Short mmCIF file of the N, C-alpha and C atoms (twelve columns), coordinates in Angstrom:
data_MODEL
# 
_entry.id   MODEL 
# 
loop_
_atom_site.group_PDB 
_atom_site.id 
_atom_site.type_symbol 
_atom_site.label_atom_id 
_atom_site.label_alt_id 
_atom_site.label_comp_id 
_atom_site.label_asym_id 
_atom_site.label_seq_id 
_atom_site.Cartn_x 
_atom_site.Cartn_y 
_atom_site.Cartn_z 
_atom_site.pdbx_PDB_model_num 
ATOM 1   N N  . MET A 1  0.862   -1.164 0.001   1 
ATOM 2   C CA . MET A 1  0.001   0.001  0.002   1 
ATOM 3   C C  . MET A 1  0.909   1.232  -0.001  1 
ATOM 4   N N  . ILE A 2  0.610   2.118  -0.879  1 
ATOM 5   C CA . ILE A 2  1.421   3.328  -1.011  1 
ATOM 6   C C  . ILE A 2  0.532   4.549  -0.787  1 
ATOM 7   N N  . VAL A 3  0.918   5.362  0.174   1 
ATOM 8   C CA . VAL A 3  0.305   6.675  0.330   1 
ATOM 9   C C  . VAL A 3  1.173   7.592  -0.527  1 
ATOM 10  N N  . ASP A 4  0.592   8.096  -1.587  1 
ATOM 11  C CA . ASP A 4  1.328   8.865  -2.577  1 
ATOM 12  C C  . ASP A 4  1.081   10.349 -2.356  1 
ATOM 13  N N  . TYR A 5  2.168   11.126 -2.365  1 
ATOM 14  C CA . TYR A 5  2.026   12.577 -2.201  1 
ATOM 15  C C  . TYR A 5  2.790   13.305 -3.299  1 
ATOM 16  N N  . ALA A 6  2.104   14.236 -3.910  1 
ATOM 17  C CA . ALA A 6  2.715   15.190 -4.838  1 
ATOM 18  C C  . ALA A 6  2.086   16.538 -4.535  1 
ATOM 19  N N  . PRO A 7  2.886   17.597 -4.500  1 
ATOM 20  C CA . PRO A 7  2.331   18.911 -4.169  1 
ATOM 21  C C  . PRO A 7  1.144   19.310 -5.030  1 
ATOM 22  N N  . SER A 8  1.152   18.902 -6.290  1 
ATOM 23  C CA . SER A 8  0.080   19.310 -7.198  1 
ATOM 24  C C  . SER A 8  -1.215  18.541 -6.996  1 
ATOM 25  N N  . LYS A 9  -1.149  17.338 -6.433  1 
ATOM 26  C CA . LYS A 9  -2.376  16.552 -6.293  1 
ATOM 27  C C  . LYS A 9  -2.654  16.087 -4.867  1 
ATOM 28  N N  . ARG A 10 -1.778  16.395 -3.959  1 
ATOM 29  C CA . ARG A 10 -1.924  16.016 -2.550  1 
ATOM 30  C C  . ARG A 10 -1.827  14.513 -2.348  1 
ATOM 31  N N  . LEU A 11 -2.560  13.969 -1.372  1 
ATOM 32  C CA . LEU A 11 -2.457  12.554 -1.021  1 
ATOM 33  C C  . LEU A 11 -3.436  11.686 -1.798  1 
ATOM 34  N N  . SER A 12 -2.983  10.497 -2.135  1 
ATOM 35  C CA . SER A 12 -3.868  9.470  -2.702  1 
ATOM 36  C C  . SER A 12 -3.308  8.112  -2.300  1 
ATOM 37  N N  . LEU A 13 -4.116  7.083  -2.480  1 
ATOM 38  C CA . LEU A 13 -3.720  5.734  -2.111  1 
ATOM 39  C C  . LEU A 13 -3.530  4.900  -3.369  1 
ATOM 40  N N  . LEU A 14 -2.373  4.255  -3.481  1 
ATOM 41  C CA . LEU A 14 -2.056  3.377  -4.597  1 
ATOM 42  C C  . LEU A 14 -1.828  1.968  -4.051  1 
ATOM 43  N N  . GLU A 15 -2.045  0.984  -4.897  1 
ATOM 44  C CA . GLU A 15 -1.875  -0.416 -4.496  1 
ATOM 45  C C  . GLU A 15 -2.601  -0.693 -3.193  1 
ATOM 46  N N  . ALA A 16 -3.851  -0.263 -3.138  1 
ATOM 47  C CA . ALA A 16 -4.651  -0.324 -1.915  1 
ATOM 48  C C  . ALA A 16 -4.861  -1.740 -1.391  1 
ATOM 49  N N  . ASP A 17 -4.775  -2.742 -2.266  1 
ATOM 50  C CA . ASP A 17 -4.986  -4.113 -1.819  1 
ATOM 51  C C  . ASP A 17 -3.712  -4.809 -1.356  1 
ATOM 52  N N  . ASP A 18 -2.606  -4.095 -1.369  1 
ATOM 53  C CA . ASP A 18 -1.351  -4.659 -0.868  1 
ATOM 54  C C  . ASP A 18 -1.241  -4.344 0.620   1 
ATOM 55  N N  . PHE A 19 -1.691  -5.267 1.442   1 
ATOM 56  C CA . PHE A 19 -1.689  -5.066 2.893   1 
ATOM 57  C C  . PHE A 19 -0.375  -5.503 3.540   1 
ATOM 58  N N  . LYS A 20 0.598   -5.913 2.743   1 
ATOM 59  C CA . LYS A 20 1.873   -6.407 3.292   1 
ATOM 60  C C  . LYS A 20 2.946   -5.326 3.349   1 
ATOM 61  N N  . GLY A 21 2.747   -4.233 2.640   1 
ATOM 62  C CA . GLY A 21 3.716   -3.150 2.646   1 
ATOM 63  C C  . GLY A 21 2.996   -1.828 2.861   1 
ATOM 64  N N  . PHE A 22 3.674   -0.880 3.483   1 
ATOM 65  C CA . PHE A 22 3.050   0.419  3.746   1 
ATOM 66  C C  . PHE A 22 4.136   1.474  3.715   1 
ATOM 67  N N  . LYS A 23 3.998   2.431  2.798   1 
ATOM 68  C CA . LYS A 23 5.003   3.484  2.703   1 
ATOM 69  C C  . LYS A 23 4.383   4.768  2.180   1 
ATOM 70  N N  . LEU A 24 5.111   5.845  2.380   1 
ATOM 71  C CA . LEU A 24 4.759   7.149  1.812   1 
ATOM 72  C C  . LEU A 24 5.709   7.392  0.653   1 
ATOM 73  N N  . ARG A 25 5.155   7.565  -0.549  1 
ATOM 74  C CA . ARG A 25 5.967   7.936  -1.701  1 
ATOM 75  C C  . ARG A 25 5.825   9.434  -1.877  1 
ATOM 76  N N  . LEU A 26 6.948   10.115 -1.829  1 
ATOM 77  C CA . LEU A 26 6.973   11.573 -1.768  1 
ATOM 78  C C  . LEU A 26 7.589   12.157 -3.028  1 
ATOM 79  N N  . ALA A 27 6.837   13.011 -3.709  1 
ATOM 80  C CA . ALA A 27 7.346   13.731 -4.873  1 
ATOM 81  C C  . ALA A 27 7.542   15.194 -4.493  1 
ATOM 82  N N  . GLY A 28 8.342   15.864 -5.238  1 
ATOM 83  C CA . GLY A 28 8.588   17.281 -4.968  1 
ATOM 84  C C  . GLY A 28 9.971   17.493 -4.390  1 
ATOM 85  N N  . ASP A 29 10.320  18.744 -4.223  1 
ATOM 86  C CA . ASP A 29 11.666  19.105 -3.791  1 
ATOM 87  C C  . ASP A 29 11.833  19.215 -2.277  1 
ATOM 88  N N  . GLU A 30 10.731  19.408 -1.565  1 
ATOM 89  C CA . GLU A 30 10.839  19.579 -0.126  1 
ATOM 90  C C  . GLU A 30 11.175  18.264 0.578   1 
ATOM 91  N N  . THR A 31 12.056  18.338 1.558   1 
ATOM 92  C CA . THR A 31 12.429  17.150 2.324   1 
ATOM 93  C C  . THR A 31 11.307  16.733 3.251   1 
ATOM 94  N N  . ARG A 32 10.669  17.692 3.891   1 
ATOM 95  C CA . ARG A 32 9.576   17.426 4.824   1 
ATOM 96  C C  . ARG A 32 8.415   18.397 4.564   1 
ATOM 97  N N  . PRO A 33 7.690   18.207 3.483   1 
ATOM 98  C CA . PRO A 33 6.595   19.138 3.186   1 
ATOM 99  C C  . PRO A 33 5.476   19.010 4.225   1 
ATOM 100 N N  . PRO A 34 4.777   20.094 4.492   1 
ATOM 101 C CA . PRO A 34 3.640   20.004 5.415   1 
ATOM 102 C C  . PRO A 34 2.484   19.253 4.736   1 
ATOM 103 N N  . ILE A 35 2.121   18.105 5.305   1 
ATOM 104 C CA . ILE A 35 1.052   17.274 4.741   1 
ATOM 105 C C  . ILE A 35 0.065   17.005 5.866   1 
ATOM 106 N N  . PRO A 36 -1.172  17.467 5.746   1 
ATOM 107 C CA . PRO A 36 -2.159  17.207 6.796   1 
ATOM 108 C C  . PRO A 36 -2.325  15.703 7.044   1 
ATOM 109 N N  . GLY A 37 -2.259  15.309 8.321   1 
ATOM 110 C CA . GLY A 37 -2.419  13.910 8.696   1 
ATOM 111 C C  . GLY A 37 -1.134  13.107 8.684   1 
ATOM 112 N N  . VAL A 38 -0.026  13.754 8.283   1 
ATOM 113 C CA . VAL A 38 1.281   13.087 8.211   1 
ATOM 114 C C  . VAL A 38 2.274   13.882 9.057   1 
ATOM 115 N N  . THR A 39 3.007   13.149 9.916   1 
ATOM 116 C CA . THR A 39 4.017   13.770 10.768  1 
ATOM 117 C C  . THR A 39 5.362   13.123 10.484  1 
ATOM 118 N N  . PHE A 40 6.356   13.912 10.153  1 
ATOM 119 C CA . PHE A 40 7.688   13.383 9.906   1 
ATOM 120 C C  . PHE A 40 8.364   13.066 11.233  1 
ATOM 121 N N  . VAL A 41 8.872   11.831 11.347  1 
ATOM 122 C CA . VAL A 41 9.663   11.412 12.497  1 
ATOM 123 C C  . VAL A 41 11.103  11.837 12.247  1 
ATOM 124 N N  . ASP A 42 11.552  11.602 11.021  1 
ATOM 125 C CA . ASP A 42 12.855  12.031 10.523  1 
ATOM 126 C C  . ASP A 42 12.738  12.060 8.994   1 
ATOM 127 N N  . ASP A 43 13.829  12.217 8.290   1 
ATOM 128 C CA . ASP A 43 13.742  12.319 6.829   1 
ATOM 129 C C  . ASP A 43 13.303  11.014 6.153   1 
ATOM 130 N N  . ALA A 44 13.409  9.899  6.868   1 
ATOM 131 C CA . ALA A 44 13.124  8.599  6.265   1 
ATOM 132 C C  . ALA A 44 11.854  7.924  6.782   1 
ATOM 133 N N  . ASN A 45 11.211  8.506  7.790   1 
ATOM 134 C CA . ASN A 45 10.045  7.884  8.412   1 
ATOM 135 C C  . ASN A 45 8.987   8.907  8.782   1 
ATOM 136 N N  . VAL A 46 7.722   8.483  8.645   1 
ATOM 137 C CA . VAL A 46 6.592   9.345  8.990   1 
ATOM 138 C C  . VAL A 46 5.582   8.558  9.808   1 
ATOM 139 N N  . LEU A 47 4.673   9.301  10.409  1 
ATOM 140 C CA . LEU A 47 3.483   8.738  11.034  1 
ATOM 141 C C  . LEU A 47 2.294   9.221  10.214  1 
ATOM 142 N N  . ILE A 48 1.450   8.268  9.804   1 
ATOM 143 C CA . ILE A 48 0.264   8.576  9.003   1 
ATOM 144 C C  . ILE A 48 -0.955  8.176  9.801   1 
ATOM 145 N N  . GLY A 49 -1.905  9.072  9.937   1 
ATOM 146 C CA . GLY A 49 -3.097  8.815  10.722  1 
ATOM 147 C C  . GLY A 49 -3.841  7.560  10.265  1 
ATOM 148 N N  . VAL A 50 -4.129  6.672  11.204  1 
ATOM 149 C CA . VAL A 50 -4.865  5.442  10.907  1 
ATOM 150 C C  . VAL A 50 -6.205  5.765  10.252  1 
ATOM 151 N N  . ASP A 51 -6.889  6.776  10.744  1 
ATOM 152 C CA . ASP A 51 -8.208  7.118  10.218  1 
ATOM 153 C C  . ASP A 51 -8.148  7.888  8.900   1 
ATOM 154 N N  . LEU A 52 -6.978  8.413  8.551   1 
ATOM 155 C CA . LEU A 52 -6.822  9.153  7.300   1 
ATOM 156 C C  . LEU A 52 -6.816  8.224  6.085   1 
ATOM 157 N N  . VAL A 53 -6.120  7.110  6.185   1 
ATOM 158 C CA . VAL A 53 -5.906  6.231  5.029   1 
ATOM 159 C C  . VAL A 53 -7.203  5.827  4.324   1 
ATOM 160 N N  . PRO A 54 -8.240  5.377  5.052   1 
ATOM 161 C CA . PRO A 54 -9.469  4.976  4.343   1 
ATOM 162 C C  . PRO A 54 -10.212 6.120  3.652   1 
ATOM 163 N N  . THR A 55 -9.859  7.357  3.961   1 
ATOM 164 C CA . THR A 55 -10.536 8.501  3.345   1 
ATOM 165 C C  . THR A 55 -9.838  8.992  2.085   1 
ATOM 166 N N  . LEU A 56 -8.659  8.457  1.786   1 
ATOM 167 C CA . LEU A 56 -7.875  8.950  0.654   1 
ATOM 168 C C  . LEU A 56 -8.461  8.507  -0.683  1 
ATOM 169 N N  . PRO A 57 -8.325  9.341  -1.718  1 
ATOM 170 C CA . PRO A 57 -8.707  8.895  -3.050  1 
ATOM 171 C C  . PRO A 57 -7.927  7.631  -3.393  1 
ATOM 172 N N  . GLY A 58 -8.628  6.649  -3.923  1 
ATOM 173 C CA . GLY A 58 -7.999  5.370  -4.247  1 
ATOM 174 C C  . GLY A 58 -8.273  4.281  -3.233  1 
ATOM 175 N N  . ALA A 59 -8.830  4.655  -2.075  1 
ATOM 176 C CA . ALA A 59 -9.154  3.655  -1.055  1 
ATOM 177 C C  . ALA A 59 -10.523 3.049  -1.346  1 
ATOM 178 N N  . PRO A 60 -10.579 1.729  -1.520  1 
ATOM 179 C CA . PRO A 60 -11.887 1.100  -1.702  1 
ATOM 180 C C  . PRO A 60 -12.709 1.263  -0.428  1 
ATOM 181 N N  . ARG A 61 -13.956 1.477  -0.571  1 
ATOM 182 C CA . ARG A 61 -14.798 1.659  0.620   1 
ATOM 183 C C  . ARG A 61 -15.738 0.469  0.774   1 
ATOM 184 N N  . THR A 62 -15.140 -0.717 0.684   1 
ATOM 185 C CA . THR A 62 -15.928 -1.939 0.819   1 
ATOM 186 C C  . THR A 62 -15.673 -2.555 2.188   1 
ATOM 187 N N  . PRO A 63 -16.627 -3.334 2.698   1 
ATOM 188 C CA . PRO A 63 -16.396 -4.013 3.979   1 
ATOM 189 C C  . PRO A 63 -15.172 -4.937 3.940   1 
ATOM 190 N N  . GLU A 64 -14.935 -5.577 2.795   1 
ATOM 191 C CA . GLU A 64 -13.786 -6.482 2.674   1 
ATOM 192 C C  . GLU A 64 -12.472 -5.714 2.767   1 
ATOM 193 N N  . TRP A 65 -12.406 -4.567 2.105   1 
ATOM 194 C CA . TRP A 65 -11.180 -3.774 2.166   1 
ATOM 195 C C  . TRP A 65 -10.963 -3.237 3.580   1 
ATOM 196 N N  . MET A 66 -12.009 -2.756 4.200   1 
ATOM 197 C CA . MET A 66 -11.885 -2.236 5.571   1 
ATOM 198 C C  . MET A 66 -11.415 -3.332 6.525   1 
ATOM 199 N N  . ALA A 67 -11.903 -4.561 6.347   1 
ATOM 200 C CA . ALA A 67 -11.466 -5.676 7.195   1 
ATOM 201 C C  . ALA A 67 -9.979  -5.959 6.969   1 
ATOM 202 N N  . GLY A 68 -9.534  -5.928 5.721   1 
ATOM 203 C CA . GLY A 68 -8.119  -6.128 5.417   1 
ATOM 204 C C  . GLY A 68 -7.257  -5.012 5.983   1 
ATOM 205 N N  . TYR A 69 -7.734  -3.795 5.871   1 
ATOM 206 C CA . TYR A 69 -6.995  -2.649 6.413   1 
ATOM 207 C C  . TYR A 69 -6.894  -2.756 7.926   1 
ATOM 208 N N  . ARG A 70 -7.992  -3.098 8.562   1 
ATOM 209 C CA . ARG A 70 -8.001  -3.249 10.026  1 
ATOM 210 C C  . ARG A 70 -7.018  -4.333 10.466  1 
ATOM 211 N N  . ALA A 71 -6.981  -5.438 9.724   1 
ATOM 212 C CA . ALA A 71 -6.032  -6.518 10.033  1 
ATOM 213 C C  . ALA A 71 -4.589  -6.032 9.887   1 
ATOM 214 N N  . MET A 72 -4.325  -5.195 8.859   1 
ATOM 215 C CA . MET A 72 -2.993  -4.635 8.686   1 
ATOM 216 C C  . MET A 72 -2.621  -3.743 9.864   1 
ATOM 217 N N  . VAL A 73 -3.558  -2.912 10.295  1 
ATOM 218 C CA . VAL A 73 -3.313  -2.036 11.448  1 
ATOM 219 C C  . VAL A 73 -3.061  -2.865 12.702  1 
ATOM 220 N N  . ASP A 74 -3.838  -3.919 12.908  1 
ATOM 221 C CA . ASP A 74 -3.639  -4.783 14.073  1 
ATOM 222 C C  . ASP A 74 -2.263  -5.432 14.044  1 
ATOM 223 N N  . TYR A 75 -1.842  -5.886 12.869  1 
ATOM 224 C CA . TYR A 75 -0.508  -6.465 12.722  1 
ATOM 225 C C  . TYR A 75 0.566   -5.417 13.033  1 
ATOM 226 N N  . ALA A 76 0.394   -4.218 12.507  1 
ATOM 227 C CA . ALA A 76 1.352   -3.140 12.764  1 
ATOM 228 C C  . ALA A 76 1.440   -2.838 14.255  1 
ATOM 229 N N  . ALA A 77 0.323   -2.902 14.948  1 
ATOM 230 C CA . ALA A 77 0.318   -2.656 16.397  1 
ATOM 231 C C  . ALA A 77 1.147   -3.718 17.122  1 
ATOM 232 N N  . LYS A 78 1.017   -4.959 16.709  1 
ATOM 233 C CA . LYS A 78 1.784   -6.047 17.336  1 
ATOM 234 C C  . LYS A 78 3.284   -5.866 17.119  1 
ATOM 235 N N  . LYS A 79 3.659   -5.253 16.010  1 
ATOM 236 C CA . LYS A 79 5.062   -5.025 15.685  1 
ATOM 237 C C  . LYS A 79 5.597   -3.724 16.291  1 
ATOM 238 N N  . GLY A 80 4.726   -2.939 16.926  1 
ATOM 239 C CA . GLY A 80 5.171   -1.671 17.513  1 
ATOM 240 C C  . GLY A 80 5.210   -0.523 16.527  1 
ATOM 241 N N  . TRP A 81 4.511   -0.657 15.401  1 
ATOM 242 C CA . TRP A 81 4.536   0.367  14.365  1 
ATOM 243 C C  . TRP A 81 3.361   1.334  14.461  1 
ATOM 244 N N  . ILE A 82 2.598   1.260  15.534  1 
ATOM 245 C CA . ILE A 82 1.488   2.192  15.753  1 
ATOM 246 C C  . ILE A 82 1.877   3.139  16.882  1 
ATOM 247 N N  . ASP A 83 1.720   4.419  16.639  1 
ATOM 248 C CA . ASP A 83 1.899   5.417  17.693  1 
ATOM 249 C C  . ASP A 83 0.529   5.626  18.325  1 
ATOM 250 N N  . VAL A 84 0.355   5.081  19.513  1 
ATOM 251 C CA . VAL A 84 -0.952  5.105  20.169  1 
ATOM 252 C C  . VAL A 84 -1.386  6.535  20.494  1 
ATOM 253 N N  . ALA A 85 -0.451  7.370  20.896  1 
ATOM 254 C CA . ALA A 85 -0.790  8.750  21.280  1 
ATOM 255 C C  . ALA A 85 -1.427  9.526  20.130  1 
ATOM 256 N N  . THR A 86 -0.980  9.261  18.899  1 
ATOM 257 C CA . THR A 86 -1.507  9.993  17.744  1 
ATOM 258 C C  . THR A 86 -2.383  9.120  16.849  1 
ATOM 259 N N  . ASN A 87 -2.544  7.836  17.210  1 
ATOM 260 C CA . ASN A 87 -3.304  6.882  16.401  1 
ATOM 261 C C  . ASN A 87 -2.804  6.894  14.956  1 
ATOM 262 N N  . SER A 88 -1.494  6.701  14.828  1 
ATOM 263 C CA . SER A 88 -0.832  6.773  13.525  1 
ATOM 264 C C  . SER A 88 -0.002  5.519  13.273  1 
ATOM 265 N N  . ILE A 89 0.179   5.209  11.989  1 
ATOM 266 C CA . ILE A 89 1.017   4.091  11.556  1 
ATOM 267 C C  . ILE A 89 2.349   4.646  11.077  1 
ATOM 268 N N  . ARG A 90 3.410   3.993  11.508  1 
ATOM 269 C CA . ARG A 90 4.747   4.384  11.049  1 
ATOM 270 C C  . ARG A 90 4.934   3.871  9.620   1 
ATOM 271 N N  . ALA A 91 5.483   4.704  8.766   1 
ATOM 272 C CA . ALA A 91 5.734   4.335  7.367   1 
ATOM 273 C C  . ALA A 91 7.105   4.854  6.948   1 
ATOM 274 N N  . HIS A 92 7.733   4.097  6.074   1 
ATOM 275 C CA . HIS A 92 9.000   4.494  5.482   1 
ATOM 276 C C  . HIS A 92 8.721   5.492  4.351   1 
ATOM 277 N N  . VAL A 93 9.593   6.446  4.171   1 
ATOM 278 C CA . VAL A 93 9.452   7.431  3.090   1 
ATOM 279 C C  . VAL A 93 10.294  6.983  1.906   1 
ATOM 280 N N  . GLU A 94 9.650   6.955  0.752   1 
ATOM 281 C CA . GLU A 94 10.347  6.664  -0.500  1 
ATOM 282 C C  . GLU A 94 10.243  7.919  -1.363  1 
ATOM 283 N N  . ARG A 95 11.356  8.363  -1.899  1 
ATOM 284 C CA . ARG A 95 11.367  9.550  -2.748  1 
ATOM 285 C C  . ARG A 95 11.058  9.164  -4.187  1 
ATOM 286 N N  . ALA A 96 10.073  9.796  -4.772  1 
ATOM 287 C CA . ALA A 96 9.734   9.548  -6.175  1 
ATOM 288 C C  . ALA A 96 10.809  10.204 -7.043  1 
ATOM 289 N N  . SER A 97 11.151  9.547  -8.111  1 
ATOM 290 C CA . SER A 97 12.180  10.120 -8.978  1 
ATOM 291 C C  . SER A 97 11.564  10.807 -10.165 1 
# 
């Protein structure tokens, strides 16, 4: 699952059915652009709001997809990749070329 960001189009969700990977793909020149719902931990990692992802363009709004997403979040919690204070999932940042 890729949360895709470009300054011209903002956030969208790509590969929404891939529940095994989760990353932010970042386009543009800024190292840490201000993105609502996304908090930079450092240049290589972000926190993305758990409740934000299902609202993004590209997110299927089916019960099956929501169940898969919830299972992914539960798995991330077991691995320590959920920030409970902000209800966010940790994601690696990939720079778009």
